[in-house]
Tab-separated table of C-alpha atoms in Angstrom:
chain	number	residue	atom	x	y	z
V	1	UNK	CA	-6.126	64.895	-32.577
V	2	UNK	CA	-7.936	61.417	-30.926
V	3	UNK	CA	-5.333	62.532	-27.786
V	4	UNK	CA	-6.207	66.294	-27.468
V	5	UNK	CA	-9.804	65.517	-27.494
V	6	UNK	CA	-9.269	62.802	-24.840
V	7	UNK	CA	-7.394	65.934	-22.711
V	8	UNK	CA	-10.414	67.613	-23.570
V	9	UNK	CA	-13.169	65.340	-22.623
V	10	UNK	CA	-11.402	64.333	-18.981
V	11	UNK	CA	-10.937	68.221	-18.556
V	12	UNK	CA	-15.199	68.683	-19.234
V	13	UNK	CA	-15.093	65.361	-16.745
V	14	UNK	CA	-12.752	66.990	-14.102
V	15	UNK	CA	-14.489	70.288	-14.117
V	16	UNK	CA	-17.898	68.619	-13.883
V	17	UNK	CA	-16.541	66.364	-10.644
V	18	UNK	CA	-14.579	69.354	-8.877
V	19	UNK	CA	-18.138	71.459	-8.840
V	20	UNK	CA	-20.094	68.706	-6.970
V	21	UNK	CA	-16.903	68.266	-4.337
V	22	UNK	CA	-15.315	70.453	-2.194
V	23	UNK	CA	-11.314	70.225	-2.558
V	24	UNK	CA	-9.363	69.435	0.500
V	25	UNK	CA	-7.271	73.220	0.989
V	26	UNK	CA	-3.638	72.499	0.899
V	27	UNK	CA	-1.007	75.063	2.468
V	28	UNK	CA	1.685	75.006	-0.098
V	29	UNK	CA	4.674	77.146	-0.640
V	30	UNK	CA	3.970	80.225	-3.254
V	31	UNK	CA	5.715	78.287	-6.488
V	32	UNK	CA	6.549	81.946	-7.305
V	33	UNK	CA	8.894	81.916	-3.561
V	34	UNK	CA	7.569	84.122	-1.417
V	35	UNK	CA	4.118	83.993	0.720
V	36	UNK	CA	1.877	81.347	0.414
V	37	UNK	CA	-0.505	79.897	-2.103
V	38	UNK	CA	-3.790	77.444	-1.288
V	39	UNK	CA	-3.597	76.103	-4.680
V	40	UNK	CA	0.123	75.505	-5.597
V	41	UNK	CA	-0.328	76.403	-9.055
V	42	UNK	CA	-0.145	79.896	-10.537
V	43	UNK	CA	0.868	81.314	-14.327
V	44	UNK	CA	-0.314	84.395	-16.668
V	45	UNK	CA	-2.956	83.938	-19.232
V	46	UNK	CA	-2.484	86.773	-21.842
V	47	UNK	CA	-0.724	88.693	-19.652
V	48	UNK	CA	-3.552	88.068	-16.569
V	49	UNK	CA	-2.307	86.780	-13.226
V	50	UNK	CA	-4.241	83.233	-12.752
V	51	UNK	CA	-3.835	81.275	-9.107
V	52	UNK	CA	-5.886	78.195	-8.593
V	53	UNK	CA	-7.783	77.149	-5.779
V	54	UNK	CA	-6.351	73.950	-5.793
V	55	UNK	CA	-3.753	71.674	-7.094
V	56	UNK	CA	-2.914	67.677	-7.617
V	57	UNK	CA	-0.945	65.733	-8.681
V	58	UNK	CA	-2.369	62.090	-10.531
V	59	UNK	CA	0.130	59.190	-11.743
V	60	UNK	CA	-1.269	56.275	-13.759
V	61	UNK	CA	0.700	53.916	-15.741
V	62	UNK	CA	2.521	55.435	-18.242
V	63	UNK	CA	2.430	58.879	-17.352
V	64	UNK	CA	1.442	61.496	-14.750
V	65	UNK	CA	-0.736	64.634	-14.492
V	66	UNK	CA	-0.688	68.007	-13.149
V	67	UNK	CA	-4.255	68.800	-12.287
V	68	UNK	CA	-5.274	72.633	-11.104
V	69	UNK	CA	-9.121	73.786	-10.417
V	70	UNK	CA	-10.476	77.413	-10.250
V	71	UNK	CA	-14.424	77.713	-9.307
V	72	UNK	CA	-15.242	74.913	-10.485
V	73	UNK	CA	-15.560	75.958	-13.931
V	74	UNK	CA	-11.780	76.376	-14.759
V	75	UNK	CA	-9.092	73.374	-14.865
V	76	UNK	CA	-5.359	72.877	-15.947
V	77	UNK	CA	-4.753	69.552	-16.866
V	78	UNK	CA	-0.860	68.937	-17.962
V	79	UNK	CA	-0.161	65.117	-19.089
V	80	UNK	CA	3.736	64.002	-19.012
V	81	UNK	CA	4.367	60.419	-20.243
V	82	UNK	CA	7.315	60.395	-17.614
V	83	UNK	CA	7.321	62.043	-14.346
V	84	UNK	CA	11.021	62.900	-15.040
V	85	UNK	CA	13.269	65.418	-13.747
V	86	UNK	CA	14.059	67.818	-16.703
V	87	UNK	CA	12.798	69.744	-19.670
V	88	UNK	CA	9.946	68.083	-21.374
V	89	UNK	CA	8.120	70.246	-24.717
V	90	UNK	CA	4.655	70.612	-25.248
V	91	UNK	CA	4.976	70.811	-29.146
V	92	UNK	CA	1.863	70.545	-30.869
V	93	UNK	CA	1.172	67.097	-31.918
V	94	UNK	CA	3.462	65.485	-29.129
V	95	UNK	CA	2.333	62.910	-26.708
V	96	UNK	CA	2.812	65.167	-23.927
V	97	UNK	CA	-0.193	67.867	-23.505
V	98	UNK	CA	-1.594	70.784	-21.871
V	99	UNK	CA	-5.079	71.996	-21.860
V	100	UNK	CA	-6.904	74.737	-19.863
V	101	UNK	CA	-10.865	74.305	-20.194
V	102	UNK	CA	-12.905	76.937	-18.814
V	103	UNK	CA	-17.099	76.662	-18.933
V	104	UNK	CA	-17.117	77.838	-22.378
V	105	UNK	CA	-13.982	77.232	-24.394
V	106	UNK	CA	-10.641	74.966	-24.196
V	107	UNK	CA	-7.056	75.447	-25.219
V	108	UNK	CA	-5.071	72.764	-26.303
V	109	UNK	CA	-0.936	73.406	-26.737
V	110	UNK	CA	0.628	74.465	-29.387
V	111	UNK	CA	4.160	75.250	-28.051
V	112	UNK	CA	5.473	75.372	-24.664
V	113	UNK	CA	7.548	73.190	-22.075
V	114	UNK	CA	7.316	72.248	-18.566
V	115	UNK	CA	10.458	71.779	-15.974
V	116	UNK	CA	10.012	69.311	-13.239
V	117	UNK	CA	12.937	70.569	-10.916
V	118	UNK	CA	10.860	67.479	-8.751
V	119	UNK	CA	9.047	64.746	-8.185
V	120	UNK	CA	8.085	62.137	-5.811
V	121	UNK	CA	5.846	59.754	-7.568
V	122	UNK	CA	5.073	57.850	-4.198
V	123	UNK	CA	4.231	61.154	-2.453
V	124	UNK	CA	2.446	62.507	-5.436
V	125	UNK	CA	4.439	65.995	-4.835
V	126	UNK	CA	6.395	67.711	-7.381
V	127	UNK	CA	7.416	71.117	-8.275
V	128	UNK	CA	8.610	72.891	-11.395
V	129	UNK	CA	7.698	75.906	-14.075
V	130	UNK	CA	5.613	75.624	-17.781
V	131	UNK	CA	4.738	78.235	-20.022
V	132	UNK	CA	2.725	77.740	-23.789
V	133	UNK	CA	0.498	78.767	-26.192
V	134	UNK	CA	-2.544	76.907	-26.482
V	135	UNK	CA	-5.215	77.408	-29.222
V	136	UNK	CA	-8.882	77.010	-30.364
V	137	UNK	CA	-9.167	77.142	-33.331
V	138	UNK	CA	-8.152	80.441	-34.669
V	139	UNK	CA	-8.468	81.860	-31.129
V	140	UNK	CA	-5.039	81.443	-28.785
V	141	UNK	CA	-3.730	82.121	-25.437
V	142	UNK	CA	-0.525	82.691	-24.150
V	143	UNK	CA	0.403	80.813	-20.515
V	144	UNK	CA	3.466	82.224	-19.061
V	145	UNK	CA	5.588	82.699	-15.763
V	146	UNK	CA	3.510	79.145	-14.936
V	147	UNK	CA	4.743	77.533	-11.758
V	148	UNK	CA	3.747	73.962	-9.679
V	149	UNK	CA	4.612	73.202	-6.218
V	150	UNK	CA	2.140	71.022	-4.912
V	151	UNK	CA	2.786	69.071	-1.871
């Protein structure tokens, strides 16, 4: 519980910080492979196409991040304690997280996985697809047909 409420408190943090600064645009490749996408990052929450404005990626010791941002009041933040190649599960209760915080609620995981297909840690670039159900108390989302590709 101590680690979802650290996801959630950097998420409040992140959202807070991303308002006062404009984002550098990127021109990455639509993860979903065709057109292209400013933000790198799209998925479908309860069924609802989501894109992002704009996507990073953040490595620290011990783990990395996938960091998206929507208007400033809307953040993705998906912590991996190894920036591996591969399946990793978002069980609930696992060291490995995903939250989406919006100005008036969060969503912390439940069930799900993410796929790096990959990664350059140097580069900070990866790619790969996530899907999961996060809740709020008795209130839940579903995330699907998520996709990365943030260069």
């Amino acid at each position: 519980m101590k680690n979802k409420m650290t996801t959630f408190m950097l998420g409040l943090i992140i959202i807070t910080g991303n308002a006062c600064k404009k984002e550098e645009s990127k021109d990455n490749s639509s993860p979903n492979g065709g057109g292209t996408s400013v933000a790198g990052f799209s998925c479908k929450i309860d069924g609802t196409a989501f894109t992002a404005d704009s996507a990073r990626i953040n490595t620290y010791s011990g783990g990395f991040s996938i960091m998206a941002f929507k208007g400033g009041s809307t953040a993705f933040e998906i912590n991996l304690k190894e920036p591996a190649v591969g399946k990793h599960s978002l069980a609930a209760g696992s060291n490995e997280a995903a939250t989406y915080v919006t100005s008036s609620a969060y969503f912390v995981n439940t069930a799900g996985e993410v796929a790096i297909t990959a990664f350059d840690a140097t580069a900070k670039t990866g790619n790969g697809t996530f899907y999961f159900t996060g809740a709020n108390g008795s209130d839940a989302k579903n995330f699907t047909e998520g996709a990365f590709n943030i260069k």
